[in-house]
PDB file of C-alpha atoms in Angstrom:
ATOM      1  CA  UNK A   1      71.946  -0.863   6.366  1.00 54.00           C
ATOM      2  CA  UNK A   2      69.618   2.049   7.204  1.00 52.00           C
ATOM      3  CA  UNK A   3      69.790   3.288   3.989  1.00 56.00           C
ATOM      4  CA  UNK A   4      68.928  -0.131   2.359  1.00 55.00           C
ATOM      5  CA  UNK A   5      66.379  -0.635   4.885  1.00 52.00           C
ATOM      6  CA  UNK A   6      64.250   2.331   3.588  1.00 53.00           C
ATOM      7  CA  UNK A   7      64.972   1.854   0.286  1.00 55.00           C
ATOM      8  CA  UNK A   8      62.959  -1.223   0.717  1.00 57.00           C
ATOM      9  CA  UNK A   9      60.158   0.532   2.351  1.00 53.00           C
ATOM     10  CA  UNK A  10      59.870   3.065   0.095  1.00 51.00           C
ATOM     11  CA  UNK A  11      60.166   0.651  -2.686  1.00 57.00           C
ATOM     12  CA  UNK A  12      57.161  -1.469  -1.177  1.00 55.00           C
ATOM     13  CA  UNK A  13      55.518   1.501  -0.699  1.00 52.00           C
ATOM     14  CA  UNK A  14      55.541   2.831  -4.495  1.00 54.00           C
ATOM     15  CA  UNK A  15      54.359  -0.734  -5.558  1.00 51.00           C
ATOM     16  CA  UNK A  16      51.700  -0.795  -3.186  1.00 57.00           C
ATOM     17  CA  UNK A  17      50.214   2.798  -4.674  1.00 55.00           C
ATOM     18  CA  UNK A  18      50.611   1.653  -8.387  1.00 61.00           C
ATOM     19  CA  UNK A  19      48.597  -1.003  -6.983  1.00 62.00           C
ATOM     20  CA  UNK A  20      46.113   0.732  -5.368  1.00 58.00           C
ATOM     21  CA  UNK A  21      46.124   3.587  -8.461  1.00 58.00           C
ATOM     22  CA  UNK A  22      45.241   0.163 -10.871  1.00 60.00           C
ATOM     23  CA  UNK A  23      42.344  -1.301  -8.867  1.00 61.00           C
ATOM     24  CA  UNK A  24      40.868   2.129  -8.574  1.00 56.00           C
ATOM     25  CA  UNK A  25      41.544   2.560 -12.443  1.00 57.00           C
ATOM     26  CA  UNK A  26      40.316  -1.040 -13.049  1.00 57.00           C
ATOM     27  CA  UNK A  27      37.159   0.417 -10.800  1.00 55.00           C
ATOM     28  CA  UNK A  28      36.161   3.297 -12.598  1.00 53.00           C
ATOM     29  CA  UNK A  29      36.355   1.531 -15.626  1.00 53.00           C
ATOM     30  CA  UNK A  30      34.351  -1.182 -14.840  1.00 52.00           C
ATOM     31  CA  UNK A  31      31.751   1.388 -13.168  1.00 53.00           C
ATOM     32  CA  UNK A  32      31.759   3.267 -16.683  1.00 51.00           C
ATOM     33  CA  UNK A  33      31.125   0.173 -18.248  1.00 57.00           C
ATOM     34  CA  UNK A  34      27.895  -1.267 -16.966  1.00 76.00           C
ATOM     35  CA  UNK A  35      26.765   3.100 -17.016  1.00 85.00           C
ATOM     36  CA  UNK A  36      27.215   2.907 -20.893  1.00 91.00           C
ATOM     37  CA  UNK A  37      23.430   1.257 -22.786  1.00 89.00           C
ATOM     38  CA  UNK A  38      23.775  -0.443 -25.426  1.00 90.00           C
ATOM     39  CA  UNK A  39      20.894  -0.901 -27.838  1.00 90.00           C
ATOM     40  CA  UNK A  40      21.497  -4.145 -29.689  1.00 89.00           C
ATOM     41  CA  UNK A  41      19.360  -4.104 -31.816  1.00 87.00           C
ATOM     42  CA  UNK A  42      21.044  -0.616 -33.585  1.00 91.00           C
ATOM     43  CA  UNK A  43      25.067  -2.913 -33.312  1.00 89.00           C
ATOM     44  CA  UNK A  44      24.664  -4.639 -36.770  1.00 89.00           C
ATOM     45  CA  UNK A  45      25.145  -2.940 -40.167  1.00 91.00           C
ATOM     46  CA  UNK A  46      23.288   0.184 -40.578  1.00 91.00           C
ATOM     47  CA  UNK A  47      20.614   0.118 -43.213  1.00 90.00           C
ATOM     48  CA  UNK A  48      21.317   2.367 -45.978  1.00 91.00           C
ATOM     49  CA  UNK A  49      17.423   2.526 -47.673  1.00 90.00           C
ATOM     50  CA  UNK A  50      14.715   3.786 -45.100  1.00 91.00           C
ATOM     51  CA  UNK A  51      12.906   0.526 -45.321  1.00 86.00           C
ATOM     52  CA  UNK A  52      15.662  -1.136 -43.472  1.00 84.00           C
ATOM     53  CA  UNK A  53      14.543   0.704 -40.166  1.00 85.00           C
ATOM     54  CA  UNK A  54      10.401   0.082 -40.571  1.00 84.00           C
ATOM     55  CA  UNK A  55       8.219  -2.012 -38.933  1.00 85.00           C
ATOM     56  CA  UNK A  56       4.480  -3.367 -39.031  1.00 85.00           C
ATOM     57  CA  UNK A  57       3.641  -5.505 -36.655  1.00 90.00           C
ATOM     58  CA  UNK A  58       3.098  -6.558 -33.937  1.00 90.00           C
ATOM     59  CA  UNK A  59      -0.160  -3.650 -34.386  1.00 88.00           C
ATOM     60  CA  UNK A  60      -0.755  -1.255 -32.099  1.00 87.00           C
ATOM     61  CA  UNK A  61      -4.767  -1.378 -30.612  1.00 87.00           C
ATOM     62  CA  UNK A  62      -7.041   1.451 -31.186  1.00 87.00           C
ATOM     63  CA  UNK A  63      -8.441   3.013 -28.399  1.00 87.00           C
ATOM     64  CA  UNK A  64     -11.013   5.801 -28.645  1.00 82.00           C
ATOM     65  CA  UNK A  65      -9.864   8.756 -26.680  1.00 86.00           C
ATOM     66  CA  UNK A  66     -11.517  10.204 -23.856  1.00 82.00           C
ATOM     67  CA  UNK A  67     -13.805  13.232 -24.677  1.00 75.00           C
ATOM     68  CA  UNK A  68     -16.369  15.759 -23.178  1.00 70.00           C
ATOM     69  CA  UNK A  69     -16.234  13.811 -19.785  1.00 73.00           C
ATOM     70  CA  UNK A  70     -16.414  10.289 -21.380  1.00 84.00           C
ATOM     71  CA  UNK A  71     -13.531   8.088 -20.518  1.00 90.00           C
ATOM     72  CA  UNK A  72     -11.426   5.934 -23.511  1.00 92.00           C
ATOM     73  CA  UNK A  73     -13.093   3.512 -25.159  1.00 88.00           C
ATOM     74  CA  UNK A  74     -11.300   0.669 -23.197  1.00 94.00           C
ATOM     75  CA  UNK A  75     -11.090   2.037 -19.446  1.00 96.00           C
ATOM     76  CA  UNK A  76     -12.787   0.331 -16.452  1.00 97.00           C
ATOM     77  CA  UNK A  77     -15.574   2.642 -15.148  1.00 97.00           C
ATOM     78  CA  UNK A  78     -15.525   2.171 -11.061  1.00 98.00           C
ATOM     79  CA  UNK A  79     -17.672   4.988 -10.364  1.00 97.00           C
ATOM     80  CA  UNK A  80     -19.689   6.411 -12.867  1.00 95.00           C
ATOM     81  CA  UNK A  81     -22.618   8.293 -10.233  1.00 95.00           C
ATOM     82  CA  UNK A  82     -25.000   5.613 -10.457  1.00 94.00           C
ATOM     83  CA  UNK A  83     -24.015   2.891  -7.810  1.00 95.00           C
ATOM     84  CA  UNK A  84     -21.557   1.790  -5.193  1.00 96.00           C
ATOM     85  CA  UNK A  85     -21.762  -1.854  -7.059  1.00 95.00           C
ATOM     86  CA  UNK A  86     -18.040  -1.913  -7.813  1.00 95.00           C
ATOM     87  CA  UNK A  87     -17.243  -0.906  -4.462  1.00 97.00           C
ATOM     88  CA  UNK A  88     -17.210  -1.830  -0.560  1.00 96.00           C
ATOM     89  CA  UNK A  89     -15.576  -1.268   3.091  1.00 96.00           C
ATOM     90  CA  UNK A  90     -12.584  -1.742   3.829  1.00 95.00           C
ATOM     91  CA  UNK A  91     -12.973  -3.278   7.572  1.00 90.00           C
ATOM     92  CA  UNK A  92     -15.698  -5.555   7.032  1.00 88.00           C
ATOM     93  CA  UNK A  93     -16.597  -5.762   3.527  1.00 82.00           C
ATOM     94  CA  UNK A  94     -19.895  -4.720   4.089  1.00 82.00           C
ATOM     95  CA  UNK A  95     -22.273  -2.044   1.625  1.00 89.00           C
ATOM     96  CA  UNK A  96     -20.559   1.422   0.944  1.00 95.00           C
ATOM     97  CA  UNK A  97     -22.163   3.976   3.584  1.00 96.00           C
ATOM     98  CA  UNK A  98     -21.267   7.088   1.493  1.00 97.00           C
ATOM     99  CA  UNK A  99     -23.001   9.420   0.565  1.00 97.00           C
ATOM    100  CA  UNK A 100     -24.415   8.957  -3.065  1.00 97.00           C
ATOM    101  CA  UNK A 101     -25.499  12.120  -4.488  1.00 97.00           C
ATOM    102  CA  UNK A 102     -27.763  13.182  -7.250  1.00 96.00           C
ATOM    103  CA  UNK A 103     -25.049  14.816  -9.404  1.00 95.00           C
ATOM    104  CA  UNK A 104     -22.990  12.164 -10.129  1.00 95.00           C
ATOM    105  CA  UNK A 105     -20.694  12.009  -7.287  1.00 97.00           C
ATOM    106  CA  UNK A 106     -20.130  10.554  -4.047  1.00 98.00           C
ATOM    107  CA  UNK A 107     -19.216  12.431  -0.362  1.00 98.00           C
ATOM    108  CA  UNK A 108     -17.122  10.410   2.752  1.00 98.00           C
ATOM    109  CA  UNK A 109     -20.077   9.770   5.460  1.00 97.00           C
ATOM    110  CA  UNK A 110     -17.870  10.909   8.103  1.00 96.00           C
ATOM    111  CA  UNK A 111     -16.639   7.940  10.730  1.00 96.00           C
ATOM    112  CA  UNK A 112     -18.234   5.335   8.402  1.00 96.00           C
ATOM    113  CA  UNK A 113     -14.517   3.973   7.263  1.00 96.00           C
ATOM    114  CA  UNK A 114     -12.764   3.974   3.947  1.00 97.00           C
ATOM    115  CA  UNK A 115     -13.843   2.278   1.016  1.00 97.00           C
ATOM    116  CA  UNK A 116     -12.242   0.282  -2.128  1.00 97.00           C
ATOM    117  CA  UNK A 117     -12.961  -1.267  -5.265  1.00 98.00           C
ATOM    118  CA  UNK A 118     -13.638  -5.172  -5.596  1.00 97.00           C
ATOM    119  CA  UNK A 119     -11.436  -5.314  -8.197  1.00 97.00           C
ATOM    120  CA  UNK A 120      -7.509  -5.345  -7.978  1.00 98.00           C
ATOM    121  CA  UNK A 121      -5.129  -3.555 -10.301  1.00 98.00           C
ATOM    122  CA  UNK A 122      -1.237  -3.488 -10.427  1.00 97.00           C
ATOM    123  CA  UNK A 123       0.133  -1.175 -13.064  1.00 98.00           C
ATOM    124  CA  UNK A 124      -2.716   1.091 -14.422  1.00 98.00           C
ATOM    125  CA  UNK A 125      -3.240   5.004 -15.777  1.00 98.00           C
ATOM    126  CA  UNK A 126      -6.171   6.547 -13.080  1.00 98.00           C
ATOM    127  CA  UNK A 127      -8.169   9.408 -13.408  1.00 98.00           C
ATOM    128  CA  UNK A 128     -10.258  10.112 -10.637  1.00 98.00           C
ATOM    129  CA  UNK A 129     -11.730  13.365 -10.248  1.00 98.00           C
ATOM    130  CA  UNK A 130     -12.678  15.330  -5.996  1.00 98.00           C
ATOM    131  CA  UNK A 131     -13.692  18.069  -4.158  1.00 98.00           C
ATOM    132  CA  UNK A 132     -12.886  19.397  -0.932  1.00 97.00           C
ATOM    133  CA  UNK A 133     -15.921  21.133   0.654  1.00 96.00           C
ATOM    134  CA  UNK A 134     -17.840  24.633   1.328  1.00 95.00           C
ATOM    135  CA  UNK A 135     -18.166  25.983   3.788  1.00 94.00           C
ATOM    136  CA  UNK A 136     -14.542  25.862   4.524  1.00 94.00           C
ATOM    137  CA  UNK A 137     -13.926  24.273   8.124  1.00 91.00           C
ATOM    138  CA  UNK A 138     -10.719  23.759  10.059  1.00 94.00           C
ATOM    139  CA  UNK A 139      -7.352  24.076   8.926  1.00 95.00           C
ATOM    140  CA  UNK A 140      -4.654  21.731   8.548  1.00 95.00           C
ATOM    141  CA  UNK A 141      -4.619  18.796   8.386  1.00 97.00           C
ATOM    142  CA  UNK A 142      -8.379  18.597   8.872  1.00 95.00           C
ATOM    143  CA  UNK A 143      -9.487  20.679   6.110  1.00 96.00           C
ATOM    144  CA  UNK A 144     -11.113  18.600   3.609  1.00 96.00           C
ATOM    145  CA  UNK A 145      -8.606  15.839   4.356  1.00 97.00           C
ATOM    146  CA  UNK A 146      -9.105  12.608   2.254  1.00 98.00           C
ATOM    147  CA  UNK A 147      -6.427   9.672   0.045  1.00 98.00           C
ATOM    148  CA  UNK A 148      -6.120   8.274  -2.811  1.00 98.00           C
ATOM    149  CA  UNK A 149      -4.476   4.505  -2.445  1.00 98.00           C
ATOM    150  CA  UNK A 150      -3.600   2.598  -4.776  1.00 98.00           C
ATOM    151  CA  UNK A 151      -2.596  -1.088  -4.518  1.00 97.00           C
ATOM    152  CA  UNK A 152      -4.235  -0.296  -1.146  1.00 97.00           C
ATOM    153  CA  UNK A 153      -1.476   1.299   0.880  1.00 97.00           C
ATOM    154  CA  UNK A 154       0.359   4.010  -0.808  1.00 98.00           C
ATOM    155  CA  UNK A 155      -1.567   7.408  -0.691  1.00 98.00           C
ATOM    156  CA  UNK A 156      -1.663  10.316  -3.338  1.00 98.00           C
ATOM    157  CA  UNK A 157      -2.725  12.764  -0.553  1.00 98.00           C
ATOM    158  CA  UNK A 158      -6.197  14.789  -0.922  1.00 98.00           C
ATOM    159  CA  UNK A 159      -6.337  17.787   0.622  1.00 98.00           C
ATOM    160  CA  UNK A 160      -7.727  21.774   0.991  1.00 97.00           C
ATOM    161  CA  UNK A 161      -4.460  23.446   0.900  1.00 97.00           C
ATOM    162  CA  UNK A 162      -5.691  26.895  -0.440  1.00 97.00           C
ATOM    163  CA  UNK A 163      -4.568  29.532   1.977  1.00 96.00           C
ATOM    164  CA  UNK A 164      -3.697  26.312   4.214  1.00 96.00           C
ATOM    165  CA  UNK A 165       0.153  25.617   4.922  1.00 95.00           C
ATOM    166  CA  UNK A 166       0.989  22.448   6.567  1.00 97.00           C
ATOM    167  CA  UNK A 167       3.961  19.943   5.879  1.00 97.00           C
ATOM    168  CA  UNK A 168       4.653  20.232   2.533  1.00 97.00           C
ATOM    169  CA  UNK A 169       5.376  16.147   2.283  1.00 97.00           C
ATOM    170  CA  UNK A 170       1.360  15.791   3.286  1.00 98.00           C
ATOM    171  CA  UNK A 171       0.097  18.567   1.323  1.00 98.00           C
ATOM    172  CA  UNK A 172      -2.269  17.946  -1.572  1.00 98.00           C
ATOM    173  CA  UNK A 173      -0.686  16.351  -4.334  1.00 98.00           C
ATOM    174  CA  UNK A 174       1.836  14.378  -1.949  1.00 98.00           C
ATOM    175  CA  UNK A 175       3.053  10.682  -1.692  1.00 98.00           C
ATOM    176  CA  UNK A 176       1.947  10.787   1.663  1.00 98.00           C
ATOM    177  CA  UNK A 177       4.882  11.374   4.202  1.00 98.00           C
ATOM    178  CA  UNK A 178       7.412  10.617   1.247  1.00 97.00           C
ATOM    179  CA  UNK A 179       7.283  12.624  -1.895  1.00 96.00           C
ATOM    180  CA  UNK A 180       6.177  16.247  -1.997  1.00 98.00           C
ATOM    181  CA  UNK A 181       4.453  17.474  -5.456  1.00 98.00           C
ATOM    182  CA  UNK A 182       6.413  19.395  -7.809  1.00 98.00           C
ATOM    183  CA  UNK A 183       3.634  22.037  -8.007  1.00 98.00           C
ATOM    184  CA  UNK A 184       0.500  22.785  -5.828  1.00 97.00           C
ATOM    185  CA  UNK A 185      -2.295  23.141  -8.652  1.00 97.00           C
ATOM    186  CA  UNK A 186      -5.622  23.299  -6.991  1.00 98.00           C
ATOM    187  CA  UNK A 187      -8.325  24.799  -8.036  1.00 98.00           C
ATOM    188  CA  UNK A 188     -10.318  26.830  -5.734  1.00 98.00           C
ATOM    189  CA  UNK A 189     -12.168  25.475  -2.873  1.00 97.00           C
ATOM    190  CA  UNK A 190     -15.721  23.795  -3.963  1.00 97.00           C
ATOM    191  CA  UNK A 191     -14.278  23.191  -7.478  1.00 98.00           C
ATOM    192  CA  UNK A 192     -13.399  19.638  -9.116  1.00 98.00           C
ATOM    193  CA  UNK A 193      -9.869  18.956  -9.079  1.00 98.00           C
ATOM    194  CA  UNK A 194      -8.424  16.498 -11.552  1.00 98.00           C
ATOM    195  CA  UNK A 195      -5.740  13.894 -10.542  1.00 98.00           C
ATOM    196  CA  UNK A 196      -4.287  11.602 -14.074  1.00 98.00           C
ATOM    197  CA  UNK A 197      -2.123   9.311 -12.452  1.00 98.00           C
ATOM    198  CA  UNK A 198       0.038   6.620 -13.691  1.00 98.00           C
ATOM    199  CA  UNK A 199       1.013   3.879 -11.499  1.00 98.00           C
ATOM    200  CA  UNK A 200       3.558   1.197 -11.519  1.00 98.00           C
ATOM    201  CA  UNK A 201       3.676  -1.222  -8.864  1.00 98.00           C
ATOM    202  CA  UNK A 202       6.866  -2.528  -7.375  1.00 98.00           C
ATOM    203  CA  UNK A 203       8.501  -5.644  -7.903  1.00 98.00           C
ATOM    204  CA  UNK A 204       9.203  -8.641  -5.142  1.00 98.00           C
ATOM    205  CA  UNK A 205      11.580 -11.814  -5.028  1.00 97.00           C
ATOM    206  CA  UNK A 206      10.705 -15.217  -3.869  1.00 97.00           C
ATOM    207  CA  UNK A 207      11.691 -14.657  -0.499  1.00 97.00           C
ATOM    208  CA  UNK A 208       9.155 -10.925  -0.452  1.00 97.00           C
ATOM    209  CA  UNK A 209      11.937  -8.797  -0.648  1.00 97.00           C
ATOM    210  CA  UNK A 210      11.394  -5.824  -2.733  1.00 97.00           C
ATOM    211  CA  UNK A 211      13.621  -5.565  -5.597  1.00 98.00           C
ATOM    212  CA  UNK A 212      12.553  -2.964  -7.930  1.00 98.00           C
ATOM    213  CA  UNK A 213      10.569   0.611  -6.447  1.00 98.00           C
ATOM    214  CA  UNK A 214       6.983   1.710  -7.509  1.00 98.00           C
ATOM    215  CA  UNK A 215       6.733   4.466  -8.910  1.00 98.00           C
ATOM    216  CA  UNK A 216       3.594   7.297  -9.815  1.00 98.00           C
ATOM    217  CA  UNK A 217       3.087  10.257 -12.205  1.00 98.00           C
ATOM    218  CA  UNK A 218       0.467  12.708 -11.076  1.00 98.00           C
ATOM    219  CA  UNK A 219      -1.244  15.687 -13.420  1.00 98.00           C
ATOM    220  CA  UNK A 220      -3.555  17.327 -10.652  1.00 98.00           C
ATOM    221  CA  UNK A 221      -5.352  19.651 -13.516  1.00 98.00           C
ATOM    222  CA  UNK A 222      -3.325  19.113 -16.078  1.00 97.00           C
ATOM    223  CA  UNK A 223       0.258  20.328 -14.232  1.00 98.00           C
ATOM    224  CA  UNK A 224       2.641  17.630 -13.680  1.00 98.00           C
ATOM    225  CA  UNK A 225       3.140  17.079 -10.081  1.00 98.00           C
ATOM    226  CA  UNK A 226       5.227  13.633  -9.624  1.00 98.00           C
ATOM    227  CA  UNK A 227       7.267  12.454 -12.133  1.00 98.00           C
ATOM    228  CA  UNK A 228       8.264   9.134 -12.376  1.00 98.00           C
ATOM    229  CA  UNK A 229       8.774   9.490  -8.310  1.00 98.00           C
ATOM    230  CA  UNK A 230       9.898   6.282  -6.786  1.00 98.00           C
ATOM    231  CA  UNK A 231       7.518   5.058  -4.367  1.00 98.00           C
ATOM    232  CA  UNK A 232       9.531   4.191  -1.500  1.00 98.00           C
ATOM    233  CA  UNK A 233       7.173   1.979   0.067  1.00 98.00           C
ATOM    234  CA  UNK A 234       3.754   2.699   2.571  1.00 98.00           C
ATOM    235  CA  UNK A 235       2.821   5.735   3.580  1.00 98.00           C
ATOM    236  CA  UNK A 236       2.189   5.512   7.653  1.00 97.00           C
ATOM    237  CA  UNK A 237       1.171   8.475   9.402  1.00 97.00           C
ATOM    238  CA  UNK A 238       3.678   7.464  12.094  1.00 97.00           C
ATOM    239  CA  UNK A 239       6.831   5.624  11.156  1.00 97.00           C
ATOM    240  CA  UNK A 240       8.920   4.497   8.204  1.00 97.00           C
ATOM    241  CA  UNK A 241       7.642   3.131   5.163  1.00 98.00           C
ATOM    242  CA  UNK A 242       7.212  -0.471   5.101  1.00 98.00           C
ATOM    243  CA  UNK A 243       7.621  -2.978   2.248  1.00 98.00           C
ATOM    244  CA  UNK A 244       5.512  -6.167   2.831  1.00 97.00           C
ATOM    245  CA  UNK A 245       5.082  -8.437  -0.337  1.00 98.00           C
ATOM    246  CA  UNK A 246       2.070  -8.054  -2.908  1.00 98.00           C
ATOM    247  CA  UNK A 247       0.444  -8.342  -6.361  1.00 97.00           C
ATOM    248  CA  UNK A 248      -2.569  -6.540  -7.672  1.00 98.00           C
ATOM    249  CA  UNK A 249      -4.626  -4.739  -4.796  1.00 98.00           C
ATOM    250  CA  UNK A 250      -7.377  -2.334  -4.343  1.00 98.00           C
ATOM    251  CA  UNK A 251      -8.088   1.415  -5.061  1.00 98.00           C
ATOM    252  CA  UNK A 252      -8.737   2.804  -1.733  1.00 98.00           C
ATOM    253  CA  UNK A 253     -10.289   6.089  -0.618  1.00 98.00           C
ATOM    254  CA  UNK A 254      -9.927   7.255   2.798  1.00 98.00           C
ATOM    255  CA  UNK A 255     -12.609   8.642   5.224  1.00 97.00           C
ATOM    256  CA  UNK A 256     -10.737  10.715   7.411  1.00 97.00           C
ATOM    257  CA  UNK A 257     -12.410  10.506   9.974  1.00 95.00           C
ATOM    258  CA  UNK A 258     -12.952  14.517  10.644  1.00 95.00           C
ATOM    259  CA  UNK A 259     -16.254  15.361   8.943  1.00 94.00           C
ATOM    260  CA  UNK A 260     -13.729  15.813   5.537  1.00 93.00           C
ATOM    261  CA  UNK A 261     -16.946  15.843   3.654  1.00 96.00           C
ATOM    262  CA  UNK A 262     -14.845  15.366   0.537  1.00 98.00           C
ATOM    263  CA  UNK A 263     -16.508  14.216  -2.841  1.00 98.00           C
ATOM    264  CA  UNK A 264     -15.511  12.189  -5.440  1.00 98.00           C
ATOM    265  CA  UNK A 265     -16.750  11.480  -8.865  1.00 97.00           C
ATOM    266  CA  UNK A 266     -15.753  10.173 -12.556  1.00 96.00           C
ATOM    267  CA  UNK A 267     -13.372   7.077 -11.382  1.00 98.00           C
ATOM    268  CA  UNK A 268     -12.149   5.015 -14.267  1.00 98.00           C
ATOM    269  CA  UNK A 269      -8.797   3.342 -15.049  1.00 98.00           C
ATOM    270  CA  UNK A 270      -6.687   1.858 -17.680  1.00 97.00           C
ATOM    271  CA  UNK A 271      -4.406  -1.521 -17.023  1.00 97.00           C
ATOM    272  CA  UNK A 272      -1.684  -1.170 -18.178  1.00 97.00           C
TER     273      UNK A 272
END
């Protein structure tokens, strides 16, 4: 009987592995399916004359490329050096307090608050061209300490990081708190720096849940700095990132609040 008796368990027990050994197999190879793309458009019969793999339309628009400081022919200028039109506070909406200067650019008025455009963008290619300031002043976090935000609340971080550690996840170049840049590329202090960036906002369900990440590419002079990084939601300077529910919003700059005395000039952007 004892002998029967564990037969029967270790007969149970060799079905119950083959079972276990097919629903992982059956696993994996369901996994491996929905990891293998399929192109459908390349699953019928393959053309055999080059014609059969040509196209003309719909046509692609013309845009006239940026040159010597001009932007493309179809960009949105927000700050060209002549006006604050396009722009205002963000608190209360009232007429830009920065300073306009007679070169072109603009400089934070320290303590007046941080401005944005009137205009709202979701996905769109940015170029936007600062300065941090001379004499050099502080250190930290409060050297020439200024943002970038785009839909409003997720902050490319501007900053005076030559010869001036700090976290490297709030260093120049940074998603703010999130994503540290690839490569610090600035030029030196009192020079223009150059940040390209293209921006793709995240997606939302009916009920505001967030189903599909932002995301940002960054060329800060040219070097890439964030590619394709997945935004993974706002950039607090205390706390986790949050993920509230939004369409198009505002580009924002940041006063610091320190007597950052950064400057920015050349603003234009591309929807894309």
């Amino acid at each position: 009987m004892r002998n029967t008796f564990a037969l029967s368990l270790l007969s149970l027990f060799l079905v119950s592995c083959q079972e276990k050994t097919k629903e992982a197999h059956e696993e994996t190879t369901v996994e491996t399916k929905q990891e293998v793309i399929v192109h459908e458009e390349y699953t019928q019969p393959e053309p055999t004359e080059p014609e059969g793999t040509e196209y003309y339309e719909p046509k692609v628009p013309v845009v006239g490329p940026a040159s010597n400081d001009r932007p493309p022919s179809d960009a949105i200028i927000l700050f060209n050096g002549s006006s604050f039109d396009g722009w205002m506070h963000v608190q209360d909406s009232t007429t830009v307090k920065w300073h306009l200067n007679e070169d072109g650019s603009m400089t934070v008025a320290d303590k007046t608050g941080d401005i944005r455009t009137k205009q709202e963008f979701g996905d769109m290619q940015l170029h936007i061209e600062w300065r941090s300031p001379l004499p050099v002043q502080r250190e930290g976090q409060n050297r020439g300490n200024s943002g970038v935000f785009l839909n409003g609340m997720y902050e490319i971080q501007v900053l005076d990081n030559n010869e001036n550690d700090t976290y490297v996840n709030g260093q120049v170049g940074a998603i703010y708190k999130q994503g540290p840049p690839l490569a610090m590329a600035s030029v030196p202090t009192g020079e223009w720096n150059v940040y390209d960036i293209i921006y793709h906002a995240p997606e939302f369900n009916t009920n505001g849940e967030k189903i599909k990440s932002g995301t940002v590419t960054v060329l800060h002079n040219g070097v890439l700095i964030q590619d394709h990084t997945e935004i993974k939601g706002t950039t607090p300077y205390i706390g986790w990132p949050k993920n509230p529910s939004h369409g198009k919003g505002p580009l924002k700059l940041q006063d610091h609040g320190d007597d950052s005395r950064v400057s920015y000039r050349n603003i234009w952007v591309r929807e894309l």
